[in-house]
mmCIF file of C-alpha atoms and ligand atoms in Angstrom:
data_model
loop_
_atom_site.group_PDB
_atom_site.id
_atom_site.type_symbol
_atom_site.label_atom_id
_atom_site.label_comp_id
_atom_site.label_asym_id
_atom_site.label_seq_id
_atom_site.Cartn_x
_atom_site.Cartn_y
_atom_site.Cartn_z
ATOM 1 C CA MET A 1492 -5.552 7.722 -70.666
ATOM 2 C CA ASN A 1493 -4.246 4.147 -70.566
ATOM 3 C CA ASN A 1494 -2.174 2.510 -73.287
ATOM 4 C CA ILE A 1495 -0.913 5.703 -74.899
ATOM 5 C CA PHE A 1496 2.569 4.186 -75.068
ATOM 6 C CA ALA A 1497 3.598 0.685 -76.061
ATOM 7 C CA ASP A 1498 3.683 -1.596 -73.008
ATOM 8 C CA ASN A 1499 7.360 -2.446 -73.438
ATOM 9 C CA ILE A 1500 8.945 0.958 -74.040
ATOM 10 C CA LEU A 1501 11.057 0.669 -70.875
ATOM 11 C CA GLU A 1502 11.719 -3.066 -71.119
ATOM 12 C CA GLY A 1503 15.220 -3.985 -69.942
ATOM 13 C CA LYS A 1504 15.596 -0.735 -67.991
ATOM 14 C CA VAL A 1505 16.106 -0.357 -64.261
ATOM 15 C CA ALA A 1506 14.637 2.777 -62.696
ATOM 16 C CA PHE A 1507 15.651 4.181 -59.294
ATOM 17 C CA VAL A 1508 12.919 6.496 -58.011
ATOM 18 C CA THR A 1509 13.171 8.644 -54.864
ATOM 19 C CA GLY A 1510 9.900 9.521 -53.193
ATOM 20 C CA GLY A 1511 8.707 6.538 -55.179
ATOM 21 C CA GLY A 1512 6.224 5.278 -52.617
ATOM 22 C CA THR A 1513 3.575 7.962 -52.873
ATOM 23 C CA GLY A 1514 2.130 10.841 -54.865
ATOM 24 C CA ILE A 1515 3.427 11.944 -58.234
ATOM 25 C CA THR A 1516 6.625 9.928 -58.105
ATOM 26 C CA GLY A 1517 4.764 6.888 -56.837
ATOM 27 C CA GLY A 1518 2.630 7.137 -59.974
ATOM 28 C CA VAL A 1519 5.725 7.502 -62.128
ATOM 29 C CA ALA A 1520 7.263 4.396 -60.518
ATOM 30 C CA ARG A 1521 4.095 2.376 -61.122
ATOM 31 C CA ALA A 1522 3.831 3.599 -64.735
ATOM 32 C CA PHE A 1523 7.479 2.726 -65.407
ATOM 33 C CA ALA A 1524 6.882 -0.791 -64.082
ATOM 34 C CA GLU A 1525 3.768 -1.124 -66.258
ATOM 35 C CA HIS A 1526 5.933 -0.264 -69.253
ATOM 36 C CA GLY A 1527 8.570 -2.896 -68.576
ATOM 37 C CA ALA A 1528 11.084 -1.317 -66.182
ATOM 38 C CA ARG A 1529 12.334 -3.021 -63.036
ATOM 39 C CA LEU A 1530 11.944 -0.648 -60.132
ATOM 40 C CA ALA A 1531 13.881 0.444 -57.071
ATOM 41 C CA ILE A 1532 11.916 2.863 -54.902
ATOM 42 C CA THR A 1533 13.164 4.830 -51.928
ATOM 43 C CA SER A 1534 11.622 7.031 -49.304
ATOM 44 C CA ARG A 1535 12.711 8.265 -45.906
ATOM 45 C CA LYS A 1536 10.064 6.084 -44.307
ATOM 46 C CA GLU A 1537 9.899 2.362 -44.984
ATOM 47 C CA GLU A 1538 6.114 2.356 -44.468
ATOM 48 C CA ASN A 1539 5.662 4.728 -47.429
ATOM 49 C CA LEU A 1540 7.075 2.069 -49.736
ATOM 50 C CA ALA A 1541 5.191 -1.104 -48.828
ATOM 51 C CA SER A 1542 1.912 -0.455 -50.646
ATOM 52 C CA MET A 1543 3.578 0.743 -53.858
ATOM 53 C CA LYS A 1544 5.894 -2.294 -53.860
ATOM 54 C CA LYS A 1545 2.871 -4.564 -53.438
ATOM 55 C CA MET A 1546 0.921 -2.748 -56.161
ATOM 56 C CA ILE A 1547 3.786 -3.126 -58.637
ATOM 57 C CA GLU A 1548 4.386 -6.778 -57.741
ATOM 58 C CA ASP A 1549 0.668 -7.655 -57.840
ATOM 59 C CA ASN A 1550 0.689 -6.226 -61.355
ATOM 60 C CA GLY A 1551 3.510 -8.585 -62.366
ATOM 61 C CA GLY A 1552 6.335 -6.071 -62.020
ATOM 62 C CA GLU A 1553 9.570 -6.184 -60.042
ATOM 63 C CA CYS A 1554 10.112 -3.737 -57.205
ATOM 64 C CA PHE A 1555 12.915 -3.348 -54.692
ATOM 65 C CA ALA A 1556 12.087 -1.004 -51.795
ATOM 66 C CA ILE A 1557 14.807 0.536 -49.648
ATOM 67 C CA ALA A 1558 14.536 3.313 -47.082
ATOM 68 C CA ALA A 1559 16.967 6.205 -47.518
ATOM 69 C CA ASP A 1560 16.890 9.870 -46.604
ATOM 70 C CA VAL A 1561 18.139 11.735 -49.675
ATOM 71 C CA ARG A 1562 19.837 14.255 -47.367
ATOM 72 C CA ASP A 1563 22.157 11.498 -46.156
ATOM 73 C CA TYR A 1564 24.759 10.804 -48.846
ATOM 74 C CA ALA A 1565 25.915 7.529 -47.262
ATOM 75 C CA ALA A 1566 22.325 6.239 -47.171
ATOM 76 C CA VAL A 1567 21.821 7.224 -50.817
ATOM 77 C CA GLU A 1568 25.070 5.518 -51.839
ATOM 78 C CA ASN A 1569 23.963 2.390 -50.006
ATOM 79 C CA ALA A 1570 20.574 2.392 -51.770
ATOM 80 C CA ILE A 1571 22.309 2.720 -55.145
ATOM 81 C CA THR A 1572 24.758 -0.084 -54.295
ATOM 82 C CA GLU A 1573 21.960 -2.375 -53.129
ATOM 83 C CA THR A 1574 19.973 -1.647 -56.291
ATOM 84 C CA VAL A 1575 22.943 -2.495 -58.486
ATOM 85 C CA SER A 1576 23.675 -5.691 -56.577
ATOM 86 C CA ARG A 1577 20.062 -6.719 -57.099
ATOM 87 C CA TYR A 1578 19.548 -5.683 -60.728
ATOM 88 C CA GLY A 1579 23.090 -5.248 -62.076
ATOM 89 C CA GLN A 1580 22.460 -1.781 -63.510
ATOM 90 C CA ILE A 1581 20.619 1.530 -63.212
ATOM 91 C CA ASP A 1582 19.323 3.221 -66.363
ATOM 92 C CA ILE A 1583 16.909 5.861 -65.090
ATOM 93 C CA VAL A 1584 17.008 7.974 -61.947
ATOM 94 C CA VAL A 1585 13.934 9.961 -60.923
ATOM 95 C CA ASN A 1586 14.387 12.559 -58.200
ATOM 96 C CA GLY A 1587 10.975 12.991 -56.672
ATOM 97 C CA ALA A 1588 11.611 13.221 -52.936
ATOM 98 C CA ALA A 1589 10.496 16.670 -51.812
ATOM 99 C CA GLY A 1590 9.534 18.581 -48.703
ATOM 100 C CA ASN A 1591 6.839 21.222 -48.509
ATOM 101 C CA PHE A 1592 4.710 23.283 -46.171
ATOM 102 C CA LEU A 1593 3.188 26.733 -46.355
ATOM 103 C CA CYS A 1594 5.013 29.399 -44.359
ATOM 104 C CA ALA A 1595 5.474 33.144 -44.753
ATOM 105 C CA ALA A 1596 9.091 34.218 -45.147
ATOM 106 C CA ASP A 1597 8.985 36.340 -42.005
ATOM 107 C CA GLN A 1598 7.835 33.342 -39.962
ATOM 108 C CA LEU A 1599 10.132 30.735 -41.508
ATOM 109 C CA SER A 1600 13.150 29.631 -39.464
ATOM 110 C CA ALA A 1601 16.566 29.226 -41.000
ATOM 111 C CA ASN A 1602 16.287 25.520 -40.329
ATOM 112 C CA GLY A 1603 12.849 25.356 -42.002
ATOM 113 C CA PHE A 1604 14.286 26.985 -45.139
ATOM 114 C CA GLY A 1605 17.378 24.791 -45.024
ATOM 115 C CA THR A 1606 15.416 21.593 -44.490
ATOM 116 C CA VAL A 1607 13.473 21.954 -47.733
ATOM 117 C CA VAL A 1608 16.575 23.002 -49.679
ATOM 118 C CA ASP A 1609 18.395 19.995 -48.211
ATOM 119 C CA ILE A 1610 15.671 17.548 -49.251
ATOM 120 C CA ASP A 1611 14.906 18.965 -52.704
ATOM 121 C CA THR A 1612 18.160 20.458 -53.954
ATOM 122 C CA LYS A 1613 20.930 18.731 -52.056
ATOM 123 C CA GLY A 1614 18.947 15.482 -52.158
ATOM 124 C CA THR A 1615 18.705 15.708 -55.936
ATOM 125 C CA PHE A 1616 22.437 16.331 -56.234
ATOM 126 C CA ASN A 1617 23.241 13.506 -53.810
ATOM 127 C CA VAL A 1618 21.260 10.957 -55.822
ATOM 128 C CA CYS A 1619 22.617 12.134 -59.180
ATOM 129 C CA ARG A 1620 26.171 12.084 -57.862
ATOM 130 C CA ALA A 1621 25.853 8.664 -56.248
ATOM 131 C CA ALA A 1622 24.299 7.192 -59.420
ATOM 132 C CA PHE A 1623 26.767 8.799 -61.850
ATOM 133 C CA GLU A 1624 29.093 5.826 -62.411
ATOM 134 C CA GLU A 1625 26.157 3.511 -63.047
ATOM 135 C CA LEU A 1626 24.461 5.986 -65.380
ATOM 136 C CA LYS A 1627 27.725 6.432 -67.261
ATOM 137 C CA LYS A 1628 27.883 2.664 -67.808
ATOM 138 C CA SER A 1629 24.266 2.396 -68.938
ATOM 139 C CA LYS A 1630 24.200 5.719 -70.845
ATOM 140 C CA GLY A 1631 21.224 6.371 -68.694
ATOM 141 C CA GLN A 1632 19.245 9.370 -67.728
ATOM 142 C CA ILE A 1633 17.959 11.531 -64.912
ATOM 143 C CA LEU A 1634 14.509 13.036 -64.473
ATOM 144 C CA ASN A 1635 14.171 15.730 -61.801
ATOM 145 C CA ILE A 1636 10.715 16.618 -60.512
ATOM 146 C CA SER A 1637 10.546 20.390 -60.107
ATOM 147 C CA ALA A 1638 7.709 22.960 -59.906
ATOM 148 C CA THR A 1639 6.667 26.281 -61.471
ATOM 149 C CA LEU A 1640 6.528 28.185 -58.161
ATOM 150 C CA HIS A 1641 9.755 30.070 -58.824
ATOM 151 C CA TYR A 1642 9.027 31.194 -62.399
ATOM 152 C CA LEU A 1643 7.317 34.256 -60.963
ATOM 153 C CA ALA A 1644 6.957 34.345 -57.170
ATOM 154 C CA THR A 1645 4.753 32.329 -54.849
ATOM 155 C CA PRO A 1646 3.921 33.708 -51.405
ATOM 156 C CA MET A 1647 4.423 31.274 -48.487
ATOM 157 C CA GLN A 1648 6.739 29.204 -50.676
ATOM 158 C CA ILE A 1649 10.101 30.985 -50.550
ATOM 159 C CA HIS A 1650 11.829 27.812 -49.338
ATOM 160 C CA VAL A 1651 10.332 25.555 -52.032
ATOM 161 C CA SER A 1652 10.798 28.188 -54.738
ATOM 162 C CA ALA A 1653 14.496 28.507 -53.893
ATOM 163 C CA ALA A 1654 14.861 24.740 -53.650
ATOM 164 C CA LYS A 1655 13.225 24.036 -57.007
ATOM 165 C CA ALA A 1656 15.176 26.837 -58.721
ATOM 166 C CA GLY A 1657 18.230 24.938 -57.521
ATOM 167 C CA VAL A 1658 16.843 21.691 -58.921
ATOM 168 C CA ASP A 1659 16.383 23.356 -62.332
ATOM 169 C CA ALA A 1660 19.977 24.581 -62.196
ATOM 170 C CA ILE A 1661 21.124 21.033 -61.452
ATOM 171 C CA THR A 1662 19.130 19.762 -64.442
ATOM 172 C CA ARG A 1663 20.769 22.250 -66.793
ATOM 173 C CA ASN A 1664 24.297 21.917 -65.444
ATOM 174 C CA LEU A 1665 24.330 18.136 -65.393
ATOM 175 C CA SER A 1666 22.811 17.951 -68.875
ATOM 176 C CA VAL A 1667 25.822 19.889 -70.129
ATOM 177 C CA GLU A 1668 28.474 18.144 -68.033
ATOM 178 C CA TRP A 1669 27.136 14.598 -68.344
ATOM 179 C CA GLY A 1670 25.673 14.726 -71.853
ATOM 180 C CA ARG A 1671 29.110 13.792 -73.179
ATOM 181 C CA HIS A 1672 28.846 10.533 -71.204
ATOM 182 C CA GLY A 1673 25.582 9.742 -72.951
ATOM 183 C CA ILE A 1674 23.509 10.689 -69.903
ATOM 184 C CA ARG A 1675 20.425 12.796 -70.601
ATOM 185 C CA VAL A 1676 19.199 15.005 -67.752
ATOM 186 C CA ASN A 1677 15.711 16.497 -67.886
ATOM 187 C CA GLY A 1678 13.010 17.658 -65.542
ATOM 188 C CA ILE A 1679 9.263 17.944 -65.224
ATOM 189 C CA ALA A 1680 7.577 20.933 -63.583
ATOM 190 C CA PRO A 1681 4.111 19.805 -62.555
ATOM 191 C CA GLY A 1682 1.402 22.383 -61.957
ATOM 192 C CA PRO A 1683 -1.513 21.748 -59.591
ATOM 193 C CA ILE A 1684 -1.975 17.986 -59.530
ATOM 194 C CA GLU A 1685 -4.985 16.609 -57.669
ATOM 195 C CA ASP A 1686 -4.835 13.726 -55.199
ATOM 196 C CA THR A 1687 -1.281 14.494 -54.095
ATOM 197 C CA GLU A 1688 0.191 15.195 -50.664
ATOM 198 C CA GLY A 1689 1.527 18.524 -51.959
ATOM 199 C CA MET A 1690 -1.938 19.700 -53.001
ATOM 200 C CA LYS A 1691 -3.487 18.532 -49.727
ATOM 201 C CA ARG A 1692 -0.934 20.567 -47.824
ATOM 202 C CA LEU A 1693 -1.064 23.630 -50.041
ATOM 203 C CA LEU A 1694 -4.681 23.981 -51.114
ATOM 204 C CA PRO A 1695 -7.819 23.544 -49.059
ATOM 205 C CA GLU A 1696 -10.420 21.417 -50.869
ATOM 206 C CA ALA A 1697 -12.893 24.302 -50.509
ATOM 207 C CA LEU A 1698 -10.833 26.444 -52.892
ATOM 208 C CA LYS A 1699 -10.703 23.830 -55.619
ATOM 209 C CA GLU A 1700 -13.531 25.226 -57.736
ATOM 210 C CA LYS A 1701 -12.175 28.788 -57.580
ATOM 211 C CA ILE A 1702 -8.726 27.582 -58.516
ATOM 212 C CA THR A 1703 -9.975 25.467 -61.386
ATOM 213 C CA LYS A 1704 -11.060 28.727 -63.066
ATOM 214 C CA LYS A 1705 -7.434 29.912 -62.937
ATOM 215 C CA ILE A 1706 -6.197 26.955 -64.952
ATOM 216 C CA PRO A 1707 -6.384 27.593 -68.713
ATOM 217 C CA VAL A 1708 -7.364 24.037 -69.646
ATOM 218 C CA GLY A 1709 -10.104 24.143 -67.015
ATOM 219 C CA ARG A 1710 -9.053 21.275 -64.818
ATOM 220 C CA PHE A 1711 -6.514 20.187 -62.253
ATOM 221 C CA GLY A 1712 -3.719 17.955 -63.432
ATOM 222 C CA ARG A 1713 -3.812 14.251 -62.752
ATOM 223 C CA ILE A 1714 -0.924 12.061 -61.653
ATOM 224 C CA ALA A 1715 -1.361 10.279 -65.006
ATOM 225 C CA ASP A 1716 -0.470 13.541 -66.798
ATOM 226 C CA ILE A 1717 2.928 13.473 -65.083
ATOM 227 C CA GLU A 1718 3.335 9.730 -65.654
ATOM 228 C CA ASN A 1719 2.842 10.248 -69.394
ATOM 229 C CA ALA A 1720 5.333 13.130 -69.531
ATOM 230 C CA ALA A 1721 7.841 10.987 -67.607
ATOM 231 C CA LEU A 1722 7.348 8.021 -69.946
ATOM 232 C CA PHE A 1723 7.882 10.258 -72.958
ATOM 233 C CA LEU A 1724 11.003 11.957 -71.594
ATOM 234 C CA THR A 1725 12.629 8.691 -70.512
ATOM 235 C CA SER A 1726 11.766 6.834 -73.698
ATOM 236 C CA ASP A 1727 13.811 6.746 -76.887
ATOM 237 C CA ALA A 1728 11.245 9.140 -78.410
ATOM 238 C CA ALA A 1729 13.055 11.858 -76.427
ATOM 239 C CA SER A 1730 16.604 10.740 -77.202
ATOM 240 C CA TYR A 1731 17.642 14.236 -78.395
ATOM 241 C CA ILE A 1732 15.982 16.069 -75.501
ATOM 242 C CA ASN A 1733 18.520 17.079 -72.855
ATOM 243 C CA GLY A 1734 18.548 19.867 -70.275
ATOM 244 C CA VAL A 1735 14.828 20.595 -70.535
ATOM 245 C CA THR A 1736 12.350 21.028 -67.706
ATOM 246 C CA LEU A 1737 8.992 20.246 -69.254
ATOM 247 C CA VAL A 1738 6.120 22.226 -67.732
ATOM 248 C CA VAL A 1739 3.019 20.074 -67.277
ATOM 249 C CA ASP A 1740 0.512 22.500 -65.783
ATOM 250 C CA GLY A 1741 -2.281 23.106 -68.296
ATOM 251 C CA GLY A 1742 -0.775 26.562 -68.906
ATOM 252 C CA GLN A 1743 -1.420 27.663 -65.308
ATOM 253 C CA TRP A 1744 1.791 29.548 -64.564
ATOM 254 C CA LEU A 1745 1.496 31.696 -67.693
ATOM 255 C CA LEU A 1746 -1.516 33.458 -66.201
ATOM 256 C CA GLY A 1747 0.729 34.696 -63.409
ATOM 257 C CA THR A 1748 -1.886 34.064 -60.765
ATOM 258 C CA SER A 1749 -0.994 32.576 -57.433
ATOM 259 C CA LEU A 1750 -3.130 29.577 -56.700
ATOM 260 C CA GLY A 1751 -4.565 30.673 -53.352
HETATM 261 C C1 HXC B 3033 6.897 26.259 -40.587
HETATM 262 C C2 HXC B 3033 8.011 24.233 -40.444
HETATM 263 C C3 HXC B 3033 6.832 23.522 -40.811
HETATM 264 C C4 HXC B 3033 5.645 24.302 -41.052
HETATM 265 C C5 HXC B 3033 8.430 22.085 -40.512
HETATM 266 N N1 HXC B 3033 8.965 23.302 -40.280
HETATM 267 N N2 HXC B 3033 7.123 22.197 -40.840
HETATM 268 N N3 HXC B 3033 8.053 25.579 -40.344
HETATM 269 N N4 HXC B 3033 5.725 25.658 -40.933
HETATM 270 N N5 HXC B 3033 4.489 23.730 -41.377
HETATM 271 C C6 HXC B 3033 10.308 23.584 -39.833
HETATM 272 C C7 HXC B 3033 10.506 23.070 -38.430
HETATM 273 O O1 HXC B 3033 10.001 23.972 -37.455
HETATM 274 C C8 HXC B 3033 12.027 22.941 -38.336
HETATM 275 O O2 HXC B 3033 12.642 24.170 -38.100
HETATM 276 C C9 HXC B 3033 12.381 22.529 -39.749
HETATM 277 O O3 HXC B 3033 11.294 22.915 -40.601
HETATM 278 C C10 HXC B 3033 12.576 21.028 -39.869
HETATM 279 O O4 HXC B 3033 11.393 20.403 -39.396
HETATM 280 P P1 HXC B 3033 11.341 18.857 -39.030
HETATM 281 O O5 HXC B 3033 9.926 18.482 -38.808
HETATM 282 O O6 HXC B 3033 12.362 18.577 -37.945
HETATM 283 O O7 HXC B 3033 11.957 18.227 -40.340
HETATM 284 P P2 HXC B 3033 11.731 16.866 -41.002
HETATM 285 O O8 HXC B 3033 11.236 15.821 -40.038
HETATM 286 O O9 HXC B 3033 12.979 16.580 -41.715
HETATM 287 O O10 HXC B 3033 10.511 17.126 -42.013
HETATM 288 C C11 HXC B 3033 10.668 18.068 -43.020
HETATM 289 C C12 HXC B 3033 9.363 18.387 -43.759
HETATM 290 C C13 HXC B 3033 8.815 17.103 -44.303
HETATM 291 C C14 HXC B 3033 9.805 19.332 -44.836
HETATM 292 C C15 HXC B 3033 8.344 19.087 -42.884
HETATM 293 O O11 HXC B 3033 8.243 16.296 -43.293
HETATM 294 C C16 HXC B 3033 7.812 17.305 -45.391
HETATM 295 O O12 HXC B 3033 7.707 18.260 -46.077
HETATM 296 N N6 HXC B 3033 7.034 16.370 -45.658
HETATM 297 C C17 HXC B 3033 6.042 16.555 -46.711
HETATM 298 C C18 HXC B 3033 6.324 15.725 -47.856
HETATM 299 C C19 HXC B 3033 5.503 16.211 -49.048
HETATM 300 O O13 HXC B 3033 4.381 16.666 -48.913
HETATM 301 N N7 HXC B 3033 6.089 16.120 -50.238
HETATM 302 C C20 HXC B 3033 5.402 16.605 -51.412
HETATM 303 C C21 HXC B 3033 5.949 17.924 -51.708
HETATM 304 S S1 HXC B 3033 4.962 18.701 -52.908
HETATM 305 P P3 HXC B 3033 13.118 24.633 -36.585
HETATM 306 O O14 HXC B 3033 13.723 25.969 -36.800
HETATM 307 O O15 HXC B 3033 11.893 24.642 -35.756
HETATM 308 O O16 HXC B 3033 14.129 23.596 -36.150
HETATM 309 C C22 HXC B 3033 5.896 19.750 -53.743
HETATM 310 C C23 HXC B 3033 5.161 20.377 -54.886
HETATM 311 C C24 HXC B 3033 5.315 21.830 -54.897
HETATM 312 O O17 HXC B 3033 7.014 19.910 -53.499
HETATM 313 C C25 HXC B 3033 4.504 22.446 -56.023
HETATM 314 C C26 HXC B 3033 3.044 22.562 -55.755
HETATM 315 C C27 HXC B 3033 2.278 23.299 -56.834
#
């Protein structure tokens, strides 16, 4: 699936990617760098960033890694400030930092629920808010990584479903409020994507074959599927797309079957 897009479609852009060290958003960060963007990646843990930074730099890209917990507004503001002092601008923000674990609602503590909402929903707002002035200057854009869990209902995922519903609301509201500043705000809702931390936590490997039968296109998603959707949405090809959360799930949620 390489070379679908021109190598330079993000040339001159600076992308700030949370959760950018690993998983889906790590892939998005790497793909953005391969297509010309200069990268800033953040994660709560510094050690999650080192290998992605090296991978991008070994490939000839530029990558600035800075630890920040998206729940901590001051830390987010600092990461944005440091990124701007290094690169002079921010054009694209990707909100990928997310928390997840399986837990039945009647077993979940208030703090467990709140922790995931704080990371996913409040974290997304914090980063958008802290980046606003820069995005206004660059007429930039935001890409929020969501999910399809809340379109119907997903047992053991009440906390993530609520959190991602909030993320989708942020996408729509900001697209309306900030569109007038030239800022586009969109999202991607990935379905089951193999080789990710989320999938490892949510789905035992033994169930993979059974689950594959529940996916209309007959396969799990790949991180590259999300990278390509992210490249499209952040490129000029999508310059009139605003307020959309693009589902990239092979049609899985339409069957209405829980994955387990
Ligand atoms: C029940 C749990 C729990 C679990 C944590 N908690 N893990 N409750 N079952 N497995 C509860 C704790 O008991 C505590 O509540 C509260 O949550 C906070 O826990 P901490 O460990 O103190 O929090 P923290 O260190 O901040 O870590 C939060 C975390 C995070 C959410 C557990 O470490 C995490 O999720 N990391 C995973 C990152 C990840 O996989 N990201 C990809 C997401 S994939 P009490 O009441 O005890 O204080 C994704 C895709 C979804 O989002 C779509 C898939 C199709």
